[in-house]
């Protein structure tokens, strides 16, 4: 092997990696800064040649296919090691070429409605039973909120829904639009605790089907309408407009389209909230592994380009909150639950899928612990006075929501927590 040792000597600046080749020989690559110490075994003699082009993607595929072996207990630390040294990997000649090409593609390829539907189907319509293996009982597939840090996943997801609702300052009878609704948990929560009418849209057929079933079971079908529709196709105006996790799927070229949609759907004195992953780095590109296997068409926007799109919409930024480690805590729990149910996932799919999903969950966890990823809450409106001038209102709104939850018995069930 020639290329891989040369690459590792160049990029390992933190921690150490021991590489065992197909012939059993080993070499250790150590950085100047302490960090994870891991071992990787190469089984595929052709992997060295494959890594010449796009090593980031080929490394992931080699692990998925068995050409590269990592002890299950070491996978998290291996991914953490590469995340800590990622800036040096990006400077490698082949990876630099790939990222340059990816930036060109990002500028010219738009997620139109047809492409968006195809991208959503690739991730969200692969089976609801998969997501039940590792999500909370409400199937919340976005960052949970851990205000204390010791909440269960169920408690933290309820806290997220409550926090979003508090910032929307909902009153009975208001019309609310949710852009990208997942399996309906957020819309159903708002209808229950705030007595509002919700129109929620998504492009995922499996999600719409289950969300409608849940609404009917709760007797909320007359107050929550789930539609299989692109966010750009919604008509009418609403008192509140919000999204939790859609911005990462629309593509960088559609950021202005998103905020213009919010502007056009929001009544003059309305309030909107956007919950999204963000990168603290300047605008970049989606990792090749994620783009090919996890979120085709997805892109995590930089705070700078998001703000630029918001400015062009002429909406007022009323408040901005940054969640720094909350998604890491969420992903840690998702990964733990997936590991506990791995055998069931393997029966549903196969070993390659399980390895792919583990790379996704643990890699994302590392991005929020060691990388430059966070979550942003952008509260916006047409006027500077659309929301109170101080954040004091959040305490009273939160208290009111907690009291209403208690009346409705909306607490995570002990059975659901024990299930995982």
C-alpha positions as semicolon CSV with decimal commas, in nm:
position;residue;x (nm);y (nm);z (nm)
1;X;0,000;0,000;0,000
2;X;0,139;0,338;-0,099
3;X;-0,130;0,604;-0,120
4;X;-0,311;0,542;0,210
5;X;0,003;0,558;0,431
6;X;0,108;0,876;0,248
7;X;-0,237;1,027;0,306
8;X;-0,242;0,933;0,675
9;X;0,104;1,082;0,734
10;X;-0,027;1,407;0,590
11;X;-0,360;1,434;0,772
12;X;-0,309;1,279;1,119
13;X;-0,217;1,574;1,339
14;X;-0,433;1,482;1,640
15;X;-0,447;1,133;1,797
16;X;-0,303;0,820;1,641
17;X;-0,409;0,549;1,398
18;X;-0,260;0,204;1,357
19;X;-0,308;0,062;1,008
20;X;-0,290;-0,316;0,955
21;X;-0,247;-0,405;0,589
22;X;-0,379;-0,709;0,397
23;X;-0,048;-0,888;0,453
24;X;-0,062;-0,835;0,831
25;X;0,206;-0,566;0,853
26;X;0,120;-0,262;1,060
27;X;0,221;0,103;1,084
28;X;0,115;0,368;1,335
29;X;0,055;0,730;1,240
30;X;0,064;0,974;1,531
31;X;-0,009;1,344;1,554
32;X;0,146;1,608;1,775
33;X;-0,176;1,659;1,972
34;X;-0,330;1,391;2,198
35;X;-0,655;1,239;2,077
36;X;-0,826;0,909;1,997
37;X;-0,601;0,607;1,945
38;X;-0,756;0,358;1,703
39;X;-0,679;0,062;1,479
40;X;-0,803;-0,012;1,127
41;X;-0,749;-0,333;0,933
42;X;-0,747;-0,333;0,551
43;X;-0,889;-0,649;0,387
44;X;-0,923;-0,521;0,029
45;X;-0,588;-0,508;-0,152
46;X;-0,737;-0,275;-0,412
47;X;-0,851;-0,017;-0,157
48;X;-0,528;0,182;-0,182
49;X;-0,595;0,251;-0,550
50;X;-0,964;0,327;-0,489
51;X;-0,875;0,589;-0,227
52;X;-0,683;0,793;-0,483
53;X;-1,012;0,948;-0,593
54;X;-1,243;1,084;-0,322
55;X;-1,091;0,912;-0,015
56;X;-1,371;1,033;0,214
57;X;-1,638;0,843;0,018
58;X;-1,424;0,539;-0,062
59;X;-1,332;0,497;0,306
60;X;-1,702;0,483;0,400
61;X;-1,786;0,241;0,120
62;X;-1,494;0,016;0,214
63;X;-1,627;-0,008;0,570
64;X;-1,981;-0,077;0,445
65;X;-1,857;-0,352;0,210
66;X;-1,612;-0,515;0,454
67;X;-1,297;-0,411;0,270
68;X;-1,200;-0,210;0,576
69;X;-1,247;-0,353;0,924
70;X;-1,307;-0,158;1,245
71;X;-1,399;-0,313;1,577
72;X;-1,759;-0,213;1,661
73;X;-1,651;-0,055;1,988
74;X;-1,392;0,158;1,803
75;X;-1,610;0,301;1,526
76;X;-1,713;0,612;1,720
77;X;-1,350;0,694;1,802
78;X;-1,235;0,632;1,444
79;X;-1,492;0,879;1,314
80;X;-1,399;1,123;1,586
81;X;-1,031;1,093;1,488
82;X;-1,110;1,177;1,126
83;X;-1,337;1,466;1,228
84;X;-1,060;1,615;1,442
85;X;-0,823;1,591;1,144
86;X;-1,075;1,674;0,874
87;X;-0,928;2,012;0,785
88;X;-0,606;1,840;0,679
89;X;-0,794;1,578;0,475
90;X;-0,971;1,856;0,285
91;X;-0,631;1,984;0,173
92;X;-0,530;1,655;0,011
93;X;-0,510;1,697;-0,369
94;X;-0,784;1,447;-0,459
95;X;-1,024;1,572;-0,193
96;X;-0,958;1,933;-0,293
97;X;-1,049;1,848;-0,654
98;X;-1,368;1,676;-0,544
99;X;-1,475;1,968;-0,328
100;X;-1,407;2,215;-0,608
101;X;-1,630;2,016;-0,841
102;X;-1,895;1,982;-0,568
103;X;-1,903;2,361;-0,523
104;X;-1,970;2,404;-0,895
105;X;-2,250;2,148;-0,884
106;X;-2,396;2,315;-0,574
107;X;-2,424;2,646;-0,757
108;X;-2,589;2,512;-1,073
109;X;-2,810;2,225;-0,951
110;X;-3,142;2,328;-0,799
111;X;-3,376;2,112;-0,596
112;X;-3,686;2,164;-0,807
113;X;-4,013;1,999;-0,692
114;X;-3,948;1,680;-0,891
115;X;-3,592;1,639;-0,765
116;X;-3,699;1,731;-0,411
117;X;-3,966;1,459;-0,411
118;X;-3,712;1,203;-0,531
119;X;-3,458;1,309;-0,266
120;X;-3,714;1,290;0,015
121;X;-3,834;0,949;-0,097
122;X;-3,477;0,815;-0,087
123;X;-3,448;0,881;0,286
124;X;-3,793;0,908;0,445
125;X;-3,989;0,646;0,253
126;X;-3,758;0,354;0,327
127;X;-3,990;0,229;0,601
128;X;-4,141;0,376;0,917
129;X;-4,041;0,066;1,113
130;X;-3,673;0,159;1,076
131;X;-3,725;0,493;1,248
132;X;-3,922;0,331;1,528
133;X;-3,604;0,141;1,616
134;X;-3,417;0,449;1,736
135;X;-3,643;0,756;1,760
136;X;-3,860;0,856;2,055
137;X;-4,224;0,750;2,083
138;X;-4,338;1,062;1,892
139;X;-4,098;0,992;1,601
140;X;-3,923;1,326;1,631
141;X;-3,640;1,310;1,376
142;X;-3,479;1,645;1,457
143;X;-3,261;1,783;1,733
144;X;-3,404;1,746;2,084
145;X;-3,367;2,015;2,350
146;X;-3,174;1,933;2,670
147;X;-3,204;2,243;2,893
148;X;-3,069;2,053;3,196
149;X;-2,860;1,798;3,011
150;X;-2,990;1,489;3,191
151;X;-3,329;1,454;3,021
152;X;-3,438;1,130;2,858
153;X;-3,480;1,151;2,480
154;X;-3,858;1,155;2,523
155;X;-3,839;1,442;2,772
156;X;-3,595;1,636;2,552
157;X;-3,812;1,600;2,242
158;X;-4,115;1,724;2,434
159;X;-3,903;2,017;2,556
160;X;-3,813;2,093;2,192
161;X;-4,176;2,104;2,087
162;X;-4,259;2,323;2,384
163;X;-3,972;2,562;2,310
164;X;-4,079;2,601;1,948
165;X;-4,439;2,660;2,056
166;X;-4,333;2,920;2,312
167;X;-4,150;3,121;2,046
168;X;-4,455;3,110;1,820
169;X;-4,674;3,265;2,095
170;X;-4,982;3,074;1,981
171;X;-5,341;3,166;2,065
172;X;-5,657;2,956;2,017
173;X;-5,804;2,968;1,670
174;X;-5,491;3,084;1,489
175;X;-5,399;2,928;1,154
176;X;-5,052;2,773;1,150
177;X;-4,845;2,643;0,858
178;X;-4,572;2,384;0,909
179;X;-4,325;2,341;0,623
180;X;-4,196;1,985;0,634
181;X;-4,390;1,799;0,904
182;X;-4,218;1,463;0,950
183;X;-4,458;1,211;1,104
184;X;-4,680;1,487;1,240
185;X;-4,574;1,506;1,604
186;X;-4,510;1,880;1,610
187;X;-4,837;1,972;1,435
188;X;-5,040;1,743;1,660
189;X;-4,873;1,889;1,970
190;X;-4,961;2,245;1,866
191;X;-5,322;2,154;1,793
192;X;-5,354;1,988;2,132
193;X;-5,180;2,235;2,361
194;X;-5,261;2,561;2,180
195;X;-5,598;2,482;2,018
196;X;-5,483;2,606;1,676
197;X;-5,554;2,489;1,322
198;X;-5,251;2,348;1,143
199;X;-5,177;2,283;0,778
200;X;-4,863;2,068;0,754
201;X;-4,689;1,969;0,430
202;X;-4,426;1,713;0,336
203;X;-4,311;1,525;0,027
204;X;-4,276;1,190;0,207
205;X;-4,572;0,961;0,136
206;X;-4,503;0,728;0,430
207;X;-4,494;1,024;0,667
208;X;-4,821;1,170;0,544
209;X;-4,998;0,836;0,572
210;X;-4,888;0,778;0,932
211;X;-4,945;1,143;1,034
212;X;-5,305;1,126;0,912
213;X;-5,359;0,802;1,102
214;X;-5,225;0,963;1,419
215;X;-5,448;1,268;1,377
216;X;-5,755;1,049;1,332
217;X;-5,666;0,842;1,638
218;X;-5,637;1,159;1,849
219;X;-5,958;1,308;1,708
220;X;-5,767;1,599;1,553
221;X;-5,839;1,545;1,184
222;X;-6,065;1,852;1,180
223;X;-5,786;2,075;1,316
224;X;-5,471;1,932;1,157
225;X;-5,448;1,876;0,782
226;X;-5,149;1,687;0,645
227;X;-5,081;1,739;0,276
228;X;-4,842;1,572;0,034
229;X;-4,716;1,896;-0,114
230;X;-4,399;2,092;-0,188
231;X;-4,353;2,387;0,045
232;X;-4,342;2,618;-0,256
233;X;-4,690;2,513;-0,364
234;X;-4,875;2,622;-0,050
235;X;-5,127;2,902;-0,097
236;X;-5,296;3,145;0,140
237;X;-5,174;3,324;0,451
238;X;-5,126;3,209;0,808
239;X;-5,085;3,364;1,152
240;X;-4,777;3,153;1,215
241;X;-4,534;2,975;0,982
242;X;-4,262;2,744;1,106
243;X;-4,032;2,462;1,004
244;X;-3,821;2,215;1,199
245;X;-3,554;2,054;0,985
246;X;-3,656;2,147;0,630
247;X;-3,384;2,401;0,555
248;X;-3,120;2,125;0,536
249;X;-3,310;1,959;0,249
250;X;-3,390;2,247;0,014
251;X;-3,036;2,311;-0,118
252;X;-2,825;2,626;-0,100
253;X;-2,977;2,775;-0,417
254;X;-3,325;2,772;-0,260
255;X;-3,255;2,957;0,064
256;X;-3,404;3,278;-0,076
257;X;-3,702;3,084;-0,212
258;X;-3,764;2,944;0,136
259;X;-3,761;3,281;0,312
260;X;-3,966;3,441;0,033
261;X;-4,222;3,163;0,086
262;X;-4,230;3,237;0,458
263;X;-4,275;3,607;0,379
264;X;-4,560;3,547;0,135
265;X;-4,747;3,300;0,357
266;X;-4,718;3,506;0,678
267;X;-4,981;3,764;0,775
268;X;-4,849;4,120;0,837
269;X;-4,833;4,083;1,216
270;X;-4,739;3,714;1,212
271;X;-4,436;3,535;1,354
272;X;-4,227;3,260;1,195
273;X;-3,967;3,024;1,337
274;X;-3,704;2,826;1,147
275;X;-3,522;2,545;1,327
276;X;-3,227;2,414;1,126
277;X;-2,881;2,266;1,142
278;X;-2,615;2,521;1,051
279;X;-2,242;2,526;0,992
280;X;-2,023;2,781;1,167
281;X;-1,771;2,758;0,883
282;X;-1,811;2,958;0,561
283;X;-2,037;2,801;0,294
284;X;-1,912;2,456;0,197
285;X;-2,031;2,132;0,038
286;X;-2,215;1,823;0,158
287;X;-1,996;1,527;0,249
288;X;-1,984;1,279;-0,042
289;X;-2,101;0,994;0,183
290;X;-2,408;1,185;0,298
291;X;-2,485;1,312;-0,051
292;X;-2,476;0,962;-0,201
293;X;-2,623;0,744;0,073
294;X;-2,808;0,948;0,336
295;X;-2,948;1,283;0,223
296;X;-2,927;1,318;-0,157
297;X;-2,977;1,682;-0,246
298;X;-2,920;1,788;0,115
299;X;-2,700;2,076;0,222
300;X;-2,639;2,225;0,567
301;X;-2,630;2,602;0,520
302;X;-2,375;2,832;0,676
303;X;-2,508;3,096;0,912
304;X;-2,370;3,362;0,677
305;X;-2,554;3,245;0,364
306;X;-2,874;3,190;0,562
307;X;-2,863;3,546;0,690
308;X;-2,793;3,676;0,341
309;X;-3,105;3,500;0,207
310;X;-3,309;3,631;0,499
311;X;-3,193;3,986;0,432
312;X;-3,301;3,960;0,070
313;X;-3,652;3,861;0,179
314;X;-3,685;4,190;0,370
315;X;-3,813;4,005;0,677
316;X;-3,700;4,116;1,022
317;X;-3,480;3,883;1,226
318;X;-3,651;3,909;1,564
319;X;-3,436;3,662;1,757
320;X;-3,159;3,409;1,697
321;X;-3,066;3,124;1,930
322;X;-2,783;2,875;1,876
323;X;-2,796;2,522;2,017
324;X;-2,439;2,394;2,034
325;X;-2,433;2,038;2,174
326;X;-2,800;1,947;2,187
327;X;-2,785;1,754;1,860
328;X;-2,480;1,560;1,978
329;X;-2,679;1,446;2,282
330;X;-2,971;1,356;2,053
331;X;-2,752;1,156;1,816
332;X;-2,582;0,974;2,102
333;X;-2,921;0,845;2,214
334;X;-3,028;0,757;1,859
335;X;-2,705;0,563;1,809
336;X;-2,748;0,381;2,141
337;X;-3,102;0,279;2,054
338;X;-3,006;0,172;1,703
339;X;-2,726;-0,044;1,848
340;X;-2,975;-0,203;2,089
341;X;-3,202;-0,289;1,794
342;X;-2,930;-0,367;1,539
343;X;-3,033;-0,729;1,492
344;X;-3,385;-0,619;1,401
345;X;-3,247;-0,363;1,156
346;X;-3,030;-0,631;0,995
347;X;-3,336;-0,854;0,951
348;X;-3,522;-0,564;0,787
349;X;-3,232;-0,466;0,559
350;X;-2,882;-0,620;0,570
351;X;-2,538;-0,584;0,728
352;X;-2,427;-0,325;0,474
353;X;-2,724;-0,104;0,558
354;X;-2,654;-0,131;0,930
355;X;-2,292;-0,025;0,877
356;X;-2,405;0,264;0,660
357;X;-2,654;0,381;0,923
358;X;-2,395;0,356;1,200
359;X;-2,154;0,568;0,996
360;X;-2,431;0,824;0,954
361;X;-2,537;0,844;1,319
362;X;-2,189;0,833;1,474
363;X;-2,037;1,060;1,210
364;X;-2,308;1,318;1,267
365;X;-2,256;1,295;1,643
366;X;-1,886;1,373;1,593
367;X;-1,973;1,671;1,371
368;X;-2,164;1,830;1,659
369;X;-1,910;1,738;1,927
370;X;-1,583;1,803;1,742
371;X;-1,680;1,980;1,422
372;X;-1,841;2,313;1,336
373;X;-2,208;2,211;1,331
374;X;-2,483;2,352;1,551
375;X;-2,857;2,421;1,539
376;X;-3,009;2,765;1,488
377;X;-3,350;2,907;1,577
378;X;-3,442;3,205;1,363
379;X;-3,753;3,392;1,470
380;X;-3,866;3,634;1,198
381;X;-4,157;3,860;1,107
382;X;-4,261;4,144;0,878
383;X;-4,222;4,409;1,148
384;X;-3,962;4,473;1,416
385;X;-4,242;4,465;1,677
386;X;-4,389;4,132;1,566
387;X;-4,242;3,977;1,882
388;X;-4,179;4,127;2,229
389;X;-3,865;4,336;2,260
390;X;-3,729;4,116;2,541
391;X;-3,719;3,740;2,590
392;X;-3,911;3,754;2,918
393;X;-4,225;3,629;2,745
394;X;-4,067;3,285;2,694
395;X;-4,093;3,206;3,063
396;X;-4,465;3,278;3,081
397;X;-4,533;3,102;2,748
398;X;-4,341;2,796;2,862
399;X;-4,525;2,789;3,196
400;X;-4,859;2,808;3,019
401;X;-4,764;2,523;2,786
402;X;-4,645;2,303;3,073
403;X;-4,975;2,358;3,255
404;X;-5,168;2,267;2,942
405;X;-4,956;1,954;2,890
406;X;-5,038;1,850;3,245
407;X;-5,411;1,893;3,180
408;X;-5,384;1,676;2,869
409;X;-5,153;1,420;3,029
410;X;-4,885;1,483;2,767
411;X;-4,589;1,322;2,937
412;X;-4,349;1,065;2,795
413;X;-4,477;0,722;2,893
414;X;-4,251;0,511;3,113
415;X;-4,324;0,218;2,881
416;X;-4,183;0,408;2,581
417;X;-3,868;0,502;2,769
418;X;-3,820;0,147;2,898
419;X;-3,870;0,005;2,549
420;X;-3,529;0,134;2,447
